[in-house]
Amino acid sequence: MTRFYPYGLACISLLLASGFYLYVWPLMPYVFIELQTWQRELTHSISQLLSLAHEYPLKALFYVSAASISYGFLHAIGPGHGKVIMVSYLSTHPTKVKTSLILSISAALLQALVAIVLVSALLFVLETSMREVNARASYLIDASFVAMILLGLHLAWKSIRDFLKQNIKQKANDKAHSHEHDHSHDYGHSQDEHSHSQDHDHSHDHACGCSHKHHASPADIDEAKNLKDYIGIVFSIGVRPCSGALLVLIFAKSLGIYWLGMIGAIAMGVGTGAAISLLAFVSIKGAAWLRRFIKPASQGSQWRELFLRLGAASFICVMGVIMMQGTSLLFSPVL
Amino acid sequence: MSSVIKLVFLPLVFGLMSLYAHAHPHAWIDVQTYVDGEDKKVYGINMVWRFDPMTSVYLLEGKNLEKQQKLTSLEEVAKGLVDNLKRDSFFTQVSWNQEVLANLDASLERVTIDGLDVVFSFYLGFDEPLLLDQCELGIQVFDPSYFIEMSWPSANDLQLSDALSSVCQRQVLESEPSMEQISQAWAMPIDASPDLTLGAVFAQQSQIACQ
């Protein structure tokens, strides 16, 4: 029975892909234009609300927060580097839903925080001009793409390392999917994977055989084990300040209501976090659903896993490179 | 099987990548255009650009807007805009007689503040009047890099002078980019080709024809 699964899976994927290609893809320009119109209208309302804040502070607070959350959400539906990272990672690395939510929200809030720190430091501490902020923001944006490339390389290296380790281990004891460990030295960790400390990441050169379980259910995944990945993900998403947040802060500063700008920036982060969480949830569930069709722990599945993970890692890398070539100024240089 | 994968997934991945590679606009300009001329002859174009509030703040930053200084400050802003926009032909593409007019020059530039918006107006005069008895006149207003989205909010925002409108008609066509066009435009570096840039893909097209 199980040997029909790959064919069933191929059929379903093919149908889904062709349906997407035929019916959803041609609609993309319209979706994109529609999103842009919304964004424009929200930007306009936010500016108007901010300008009324001196007269009606409480109402402005409420409406600015509401509009900013929507802005953050809609903005995050559009194209962005955060989604590339999240989807690529989560669909190829089983992760707990809760973890993915924490990742999404901390990345989005870090984005808001970076925007606030950047604008505050430049406008209040250094008293530079917005033109300076515009130029500086592009450094952070570039840093984010460099971080993306590094994250991709790290994930690729990790997937190859795990693959080799598992193969060596399998050859050694000829037991597929063994949970036993073949410690050649003592790093102070027990047989139980869950007790691995962060040191794990530094001990890879020693072929200690503390392999990742490629077909572990999300519940089995050790959080600490992937902490480095998580920090990399949150950092590479979060270090790029949300352009909307920068605009709101700069605008609020010019109206003398910087506090409301900060609230707006955080609200945008919340909206962005919600959108990324939603996407993260879909990626995890989709990947889990697909995995049900894959026969566990065969030689072939290891190869498949390796290619999937390498694919995801190189996708993150390539996107980082592509994005770095784009312009990353907030305002057009002609203005 | 591999050919199926190529057929289905490659355009998908390619399309997605080009989508992600693009920075969408965060600045908007509402454009009003008055075409100046008479009797099938067009002398120039009068532009009124209204910037969105956030971009307006950026434009006015560091300028002294106290009463005595305000006029000179706004003149500075207007001059700065003209200087910067000259390289980009004032984001205005005028096609006439199967050619795109080059070296447009602006005069009468003026910046005012209306509520939260900066309003920038200027006049683009042509070296010689363009005769429209044989051919149509096409006007497009767009930022090729698509940093700024520019549009005529309604067809009425493109107006012909009274002396022109008695013999000529105008038409504003909305852009309807296809996915292929979008991916093609986004896959290109911003200054790669003058014919196909991201801004052009999303630009409205206007036509003025006279009987």
XYZ file of C-alpha atoms in Angstrom:
546
model
C 0.000 0.000 0.000
C 2.693 2.455 1.022
C 4.466 2.198 -2.285
C 1.541 3.929 -3.943
C 1.950 6.965 -1.726
C 4.693 8.593 -3.774
C 2.511 8.384 -6.890
C -0.520 9.717 -5.033
C 1.600 12.494 -3.643
C 2.992 13.349 -7.050
C -0.535 13.442 -8.505
C -1.894 15.685 -5.779
C 1.079 18.026 -5.957
C 0.812 18.199 -9.710
C -2.905 18.995 -9.561
C -2.362 21.628 -6.895
C 0.536 23.166 -8.768
C -1.271 23.281 -12.095
C -4.396 24.687 -10.456
C -2.270 27.378 -8.866
C -0.441 28.033 -12.109
C -3.603 28.220 -14.205
C -6.005 30.011 -11.907
C -4.214 31.762 -9.045
C -1.042 32.954 -10.747
C -2.741 35.066 -13.442
C -4.590 36.903 -10.666
C -1.386 37.951 -8.931
C -1.051 41.329 -10.664
C -4.546 42.262 -9.542
C -3.926 41.093 -5.992
C -0.703 43.037 -5.995
C -2.279 46.223 -7.334
C -5.146 45.878 -4.876
C -2.742 45.496 -1.956
C -0.925 48.582 -3.103
C -4.127 50.592 -3.215
C -4.969 49.538 0.328
C -1.509 50.408 1.484
C -1.778 53.805 -0.083
C -5.135 54.493 1.520
C -3.968 53.307 4.922
C -0.836 55.457 4.681
C -3.048 58.409 3.908
C -5.410 57.739 6.828
C -2.507 57.234 9.211
C -0.994 60.579 8.201
C -4.314 62.345 8.613
C -4.993 60.703 11.971
C -1.533 61.638 13.198
C -2.075 65.231 12.192
C -5.257 65.350 14.310
C -3.535 63.898 17.368
C -2.995 67.276 19.038
C -6.736 67.904 19.108
C -8.004 64.394 19.837
C -5.157 62.423 21.414
C -7.203 59.458 22.632
C -9.181 58.952 19.457
C -6.007 59.330 17.416
C -4.286 56.753 19.626
C -7.056 54.236 19.017
C -7.401 54.785 15.298
C -3.688 55.046 14.614
C -3.155 51.706 16.361
C -5.984 50.074 14.439
C -4.839 51.459 11.098
C -1.208 50.552 11.819
C -2.052 46.954 12.694
C -3.943 46.634 9.416
C -1.087 48.285 7.565
C 1.411 45.873 9.115
C -0.773 42.905 8.255
C -1.403 43.933 4.650
C 2.167 44.987 4.115
C 3.328 41.573 5.299
C 1.004 39.795 2.861
C 2.910 41.397 0.020
C 6.360 40.290 -0.994
C 9.075 40.381 1.641
C 12.193 38.702 2.862
C 10.632 37.545 6.151
C 8.264 35.247 4.342
C 11.009 33.689 2.236
C 12.910 32.802 5.381
C 9.918 31.570 7.380
C 8.334 29.446 4.681
C 11.622 27.929 3.526
C 12.689 27.024 7.025
C 9.403 25.853 8.487
C 8.374 23.713 5.545
C 11.638 21.769 5.653
C 12.384 21.724 9.386
C 9.668 20.316 11.651
C 8.984 22.958 14.252
C 6.395 23.335 16.958
C 3.564 25.673 16.088
C 4.143 27.531 19.329
C 7.814 28.039 18.507
C 6.954 29.344 15.067
C 4.523 31.843 16.586
C 7.167 33.067 18.998
C 9.629 33.348 16.108
C 7.209 35.300 13.926
C 6.183 37.704 16.631
C 9.659 38.335 17.998
C 10.999 38.925 14.485
C 8.216 41.413 13.747
C 8.613 43.223 17.054
C 12.371 43.339 16.618
C 11.714 45.046 13.289
C 9.612 47.701 15.010
C 12.200 48.100 17.754
C 15.042 48.496 15.245
C 13.030 51.182 13.468
C 12.379 53.054 16.727
C 15.986 52.821 17.907
C 17.333 53.868 14.519
C 15.066 56.874 14.073
C 15.396 57.966 17.720
C 19.155 57.696 17.667
C 19.533 59.576 14.420
C 16.917 62.286 14.927
C 17.230 62.914 18.672
C 20.698 61.870 19.749
C 22.737 62.673 16.659
C 20.240 65.260 15.404
C 20.808 64.279 11.819
C 18.376 64.876 9.006
C 15.810 62.505 7.593
C 17.910 62.318 4.474
C 20.531 60.771 6.711
C 17.983 58.352 8.173
C 17.013 57.421 4.637
C 20.616 56.620 3.777
C 21.323 54.811 7.065
C 18.219 52.656 6.849
C 19.646 51.144 3.704
C 22.666 49.860 5.640
C 20.370 47.933 7.957
C 18.394 46.619 5.034
C 21.603 45.394 3.406
C 22.706 43.847 6.703
C 19.485 41.905 6.697
C 20.213 40.422 3.293
C 23.749 39.522 4.338
C 22.242 37.830 7.401
C 19.885 35.967 5.070
C 22.773 34.645 2.996
C 24.625 33.556 6.149
C 21.492 31.883 7.486
C 21.088 30.025 4.189
C 24.696 28.861 4.300
C 24.335 27.782 7.925
C 21.208 25.759 7.123
C 22.853 24.159 4.098
C 25.924 23.208 6.095
C 23.753 21.788 8.844
C 21.667 19.666 6.498
C 24.758 18.171 4.848
C 26.375 17.540 8.210
C 23.286 15.807 9.563
C 22.937 13.733 6.445
C 26.525 12.535 6.581
C 26.285 11.787 10.260
C 23.180 9.739 9.866
C 24.701 7.789 7.021
C 27.841 7.051 8.961
C 25.784 6.019 11.916
C 23.561 3.805 9.842
C 26.477 2.056 8.283
C 27.975 1.539 11.696
C 25.076 -0.154 13.373
C 22.974 -1.016 10.321
C 19.823 -0.048 12.128
C 17.695 2.459 10.350
C 16.296 5.269 12.443
C 18.042 4.235 15.579
C 17.735 6.466 18.561
C 20.922 5.177 20.011
C 23.948 7.355 20.009
C 27.400 6.420 19.115
C 29.390 8.673 21.346
C 33.057 8.592 20.751
C 33.660 11.030 23.513
C 31.777 12.583 26.333
C 30.323 16.017 26.008
C 28.254 15.662 29.070
C 25.026 14.942 27.286
C 22.971 11.862 27.865
C 21.379 9.562 25.328
C 18.259 11.641 25.520
C 18.310 14.200 22.739
C 16.262 16.586 24.753
C 19.033 17.190 27.158
C 21.446 18.453 24.558
C 22.722 21.810 25.439
C 23.632 24.531 23.016
C 27.110 23.107 23.036
C 25.798 20.690 20.542
C 26.270 23.196 17.804
C 29.913 23.548 18.583
C 30.663 19.888 18.822
C 29.875 18.994 15.254
C 33.422 18.487 14.142
C 33.828 15.523 16.403
C 31.314 13.261 14.699
C 29.717 12.501 18.005
C 26.725 10.998 16.299
C 24.198 13.086 18.160
C 22.145 13.261 15.033
C 19.020 15.188 14.383
C 16.034 12.992 13.943
C 14.921 13.797 10.447
C 11.475 12.383 10.805
C 10.767 13.380 14.322
C 7.353 14.748 14.998
C 7.291 18.415 15.880
C 6.811 17.537 19.522
C 10.089 15.685 19.503
C 12.131 18.573 18.323
C 14.431 19.940 20.882
C 14.086 23.692 21.129
C 17.571 24.366 22.399
C 19.075 22.294 19.622
C 17.804 24.707 16.997
C 18.345 27.840 19.001
C 21.049 29.026 16.619
C 18.683 28.674 13.672
C 16.020 30.578 15.557
C 18.318 33.413 16.512
C 19.475 33.586 12.899
C 15.890 33.712 11.655
C 14.738 36.381 14.093
C 17.846 38.454 13.456
C 17.787 38.282 9.678
C 14.104 39.202 9.581
C 14.176 41.693 12.404
C 17.244 43.730 11.543
C 15.500 45.100 8.481
C 13.377 47.961 9.732
C 9.821 47.983 8.488
C 9.626 50.798 5.962
C 6.138 51.765 7.114
C 7.366 52.093 10.683
C 10.221 54.364 9.586
C 7.801 56.566 7.667
C 5.361 56.811 10.557
C 8.151 57.683 12.998
C 9.621 60.341 10.741
C 6.195 61.805 10.089
C 5.179 61.775 13.756
C 8.456 63.443 14.702
C 7.788 66.289 12.296
C 4.347 66.821 13.859
C 5.781 66.750 17.365
C 3.935 63.581 18.422
C 6.774 61.102 18.380
C 5.157 58.988 21.125
C 2.238 58.215 18.839
C 4.639 57.354 16.048
C 6.286 54.789 18.332
C 2.910 53.273 19.148
C 2.119 53.173 15.445
C 5.445 51.451 14.717
C 4.807 48.811 17.388
C 1.248 48.301 16.139
C 2.622 47.727 12.649
C 4.955 45.132 14.153
C 1.989 43.387 15.755
C 0.159 43.334 12.417
C 3.234 42.026 10.618
C 3.718 39.397 13.328
C 0.127 38.232 12.895
C 0.540 37.853 9.147
C 3.851 35.998 9.428
C 2.415 33.744 12.167
C -0.463 32.839 9.903
C 1.930 31.994 7.111
C 4.141 30.043 9.521
C 1.146 28.016 10.692
C 0.153 27.190 7.119
C 3.740 26.176 6.255
C 4.025 23.856 9.253
C 0.657 22.228 8.704
C 1.230 21.913 4.963
C 4.638 20.332 5.448
C 3.282 17.981 8.128
C 0.469 16.944 5.809
C 2.900 16.211 2.990
C 5.167 14.282 5.330
C 2.348 11.877 6.136
C 2.692 10.523 2.629
C 6.382 9.958 2.884
C 7.519 6.592 4.137
C 9.684 7.227 7.162
C 13.303 6.330 7.624
C 14.317 4.831 4.353
C 17.541 5.593 2.549
C 15.583 7.435 -0.119
C 13.790 9.610 2.359
C 17.088 10.799 3.754
C 18.180 11.906 0.326
C 14.846 13.586 -0.191
C 15.190 15.380 3.112
C 18.695 16.493 2.226
C 17.593 17.902 -1.115
C 14.569 19.616 0.364
C 16.653 21.271 3.042
C 19.416 22.202 0.653
C 16.755 23.608 -1.657
C 15.271 25.704 1.121
C 18.713 26.895 2.240
C 19.788 27.875 -1.250
C 16.450 29.592 -1.839
C 17.122 31.793 1.202
C 20.663 32.474 -0.065
C 19.583 33.291 -3.598
C 16.830 35.594 -2.377
C 19.349 37.358 -0.146
C 21.626 37.922 -3.117
C 18.775 39.093 -5.346
C 17.401 41.440 -2.745
C 20.791 42.932 -2.094
C 20.938 44.036 -5.708
C 17.704 45.944 -5.414
C 17.637 49.500 -4.231
C 16.953 49.769 -0.559
C 16.441 53.467 -0.038
C 13.198 54.461 1.590
C 12.738 57.661 -0.364
C 13.534 58.164 -3.984
C 16.863 59.907 -4.536
C 15.132 62.507 -6.707
C 13.172 63.900 -3.791
C 8.430 14.134 -15.084
C 11.347 16.535 -15.053
C 9.915 18.435 -18.002
C 6.652 18.801 -16.076
C 8.571 20.175 -13.137
C 10.330 22.608 -15.425
C 7.070 23.677 -16.997
C 5.189 24.199 -13.768
C 7.668 25.112 -11.121
C 10.321 27.119 -12.904
C 8.007 29.972 -13.900
C 6.587 29.851 -10.391
C 9.942 30.109 -8.690
C 11.147 32.668 -11.196
C 8.008 34.716 -10.755
C 8.182 34.556 -6.990
C 11.803 35.590 -6.982
C 11.143 38.565 -9.157
C 8.238 39.555 -6.927
C 10.439 39.474 -3.898
C 13.269 41.282 -5.580
C 11.160 44.365 -5.989
C 10.697 47.248 -3.624
C 7.178 48.563 -3.950
C 6.446 52.266 -3.818
C 6.074 54.092 -0.545
C 5.480 57.473 -2.083
C 2.605 58.624 -4.201
C 1.984 61.564 -6.449
C -1.454 62.528 -7.690
C -0.901 64.135 -11.056
C -2.983 66.778 -12.800
C -1.986 67.660 -16.334
C -3.176 70.520 -18.504
C -2.248 70.291 -22.132
C -1.587 73.761 -23.506
C -2.264 74.499 -27.167
C -4.742 75.596 -29.774
C -6.088 74.397 -33.067
C -4.346 70.966 -33.256
C -1.083 72.454 -32.015
C 0.355 71.613 -28.619
C 2.791 74.090 -27.034
C 3.494 72.417 -23.738
C 2.230 70.633 -20.663
C 1.349 72.135 -17.344
C 1.854 69.738 -14.416
C 0.486 69.854 -10.897
C 1.868 67.123 -8.647
C 0.407 66.510 -5.224
C 2.738 64.517 -2.924
C 1.382 62.279 -0.161
C 1.698 63.693 3.389
C 4.653 61.539 4.469
C 6.700 62.321 1.399
C 5.707 65.977 1.800
C 7.202 66.040 5.278
C 10.389 64.545 3.884
C 10.551 67.211 1.166
C 10.083 70.069 3.633
C 12.467 68.749 6.261
C 14.982 71.262 7.550
C 13.348 74.115 5.641
C 12.533 77.292 7.459
C 8.799 77.782 7.067
C 8.495 80.898 9.229
C 6.521 83.640 7.580
C 9.395 85.714 6.216
C 11.399 82.750 5.048
C 8.623 80.540 3.749
C 8.586 81.776 0.160
C 12.336 81.486 -0.355
C 12.358 78.047 1.306
C 9.639 76.762 -0.987
C 11.465 78.211 -3.976
C 14.511 76.216 -2.910
C 12.438 73.026 -2.731
C 11.033 73.696 -6.201
C 14.500 74.353 -7.658
C 15.864 71.210 -6.026
C 13.065 69.126 -7.494
C 13.596 70.555 -10.981
C 17.346 69.897 -10.784
C 16.845 66.300 -9.704
C 14.006 65.544 -12.084
C 15.794 66.882 -15.155
C 17.844 63.676 -15.422
C 14.650 61.658 -15.481
C 12.960 63.885 -18.029
C 10.513 64.995 -15.320
C 9.044 61.493 -15.198
C 7.122 62.544 -18.278
C 7.221 60.604 -21.496
C 5.740 62.487 -24.412
C 5.427 60.445 -27.590
C 4.685 62.195 -30.843
C 5.211 61.109 -34.419
C 6.568 57.720 -33.271
C 9.237 59.382 -31.192
C 9.723 60.092 -27.527
C 10.609 63.716 -26.929
C 13.962 64.108 -25.239
C 15.433 66.967 -23.233
C 12.256 68.321 -21.758
C 12.832 71.466 -19.782
C 10.755 72.849 -16.972
C 9.906 76.440 -16.218
C 7.566 78.304 -13.863
C 8.288 75.790 -11.107
C 6.459 76.448 -7.880
C 5.909 74.637 -4.601
C 2.985 75.327 -2.284
C 1.666 73.615 0.824
C -1.952 72.568 0.890
C -2.900 71.058 4.249
C -0.579 68.088 4.691
C 0.436 67.916 1.048
C 3.208 69.543 -0.910
C 1.975 70.647 -4.317
C 4.597 71.046 -7.036
C 3.672 72.682 -10.315
C 5.729 73.404 -13.416
C 5.445 73.897 -17.146
C 7.086 71.688 -19.759
C 7.351 73.690 -22.957
C 8.278 72.073 -26.279
C 10.900 73.575 -28.564
C 8.406 73.615 -31.413
C 4.640 73.206 -31.311
C 3.582 69.604 -31.906
C 1.146 69.263 -34.774
C -1.626 66.780 -34.160
C -3.354 66.756 -37.541
C -1.415 63.701 -38.732
C -0.673 61.855 -35.542
C -1.660 61.388 -31.944
C 0.074 62.652 -28.853
C 0.794 60.198 -26.037
C 1.639 61.242 -22.495
C 2.773 58.964 -19.701
C 3.823 60.079 -16.261
C 5.789 57.566 -14.201
C 8.863 57.041 -12.097
C 10.797 54.318 -13.970
C 12.292 52.941 -10.746
C 8.790 52.785 -9.240
C 9.952 54.361 -6.000
C 7.060 56.713 -6.462
C 3.721 55.729 -7.846
C 2.318 58.437 -10.045
C -1.142 58.535 -11.508
C -4.007 60.636 -12.740
C -6.624 59.740 -10.109
C -9.400 60.210 -12.678
C -9.563 60.831 -16.393
C -10.537 64.443 -15.612
C -7.090 65.029 -14.205
C -5.811 65.195 -17.748
C -7.322 68.332 -19.251
C -6.983 69.985 -22.632
C -6.960 73.737 -22.928
C -10.256 75.201 -24.149
C -8.785 76.069 -27.535
C -7.622 72.455 -27.959
C -10.626 70.643 -26.596
C -12.913 72.012 -29.330
C -11.084 69.920 -31.941
C -9.255 67.243 -29.916
C -10.209 64.416 -27.587
C -8.279 62.885 -24.768
C -8.327 59.389 -23.357
C -6.705 57.883 -20.252
C -6.092 54.135 -20.306
C -5.427 52.288 -17.066
C -2.437 49.953 -16.992
C -3.228 46.270 -17.214
C 0.066 44.524 -16.745
C 0.191 40.803 -17.289
C 2.109 38.496 -14.993
C 4.708 37.975 -17.711
C 5.267 41.696 -18.039
C 5.589 42.094 -14.323
C 8.059 39.256 -13.916
C 9.985 40.455 -16.925
C 10.172 43.981 -15.579
C 11.150 42.858 -12.098
C 13.760 40.457 -13.306
C 15.582 43.390 -14.830
C 17.947 45.771 -13.183
C 16.323 49.136 -12.735
C 18.287 50.977 -15.387
C 18.734 48.095 -17.811
C 16.355 49.031 -20.550
C 14.593 52.277 -21.255
C 11.687 50.470 -22.910
C 10.666 48.184 -20.118
C 10.961 49.407 -16.584
C 8.887 48.618 -13.569
C 7.296 52.050 -13.413
C 6.317 51.837 -17.090
C 4.531 48.548 -16.536
C 2.196 50.179 -14.033
C 1.849 53.522 -15.803
C -1.387 54.830 -17.218
C -1.327 55.776 -20.872
C -3.012 58.864 -22.263
C -3.745 59.688 -25.853
C -4.770 62.948 -27.447
C -6.152 62.840 -30.963
C -7.552 65.581 -33.142
C -9.830 65.412 -36.164
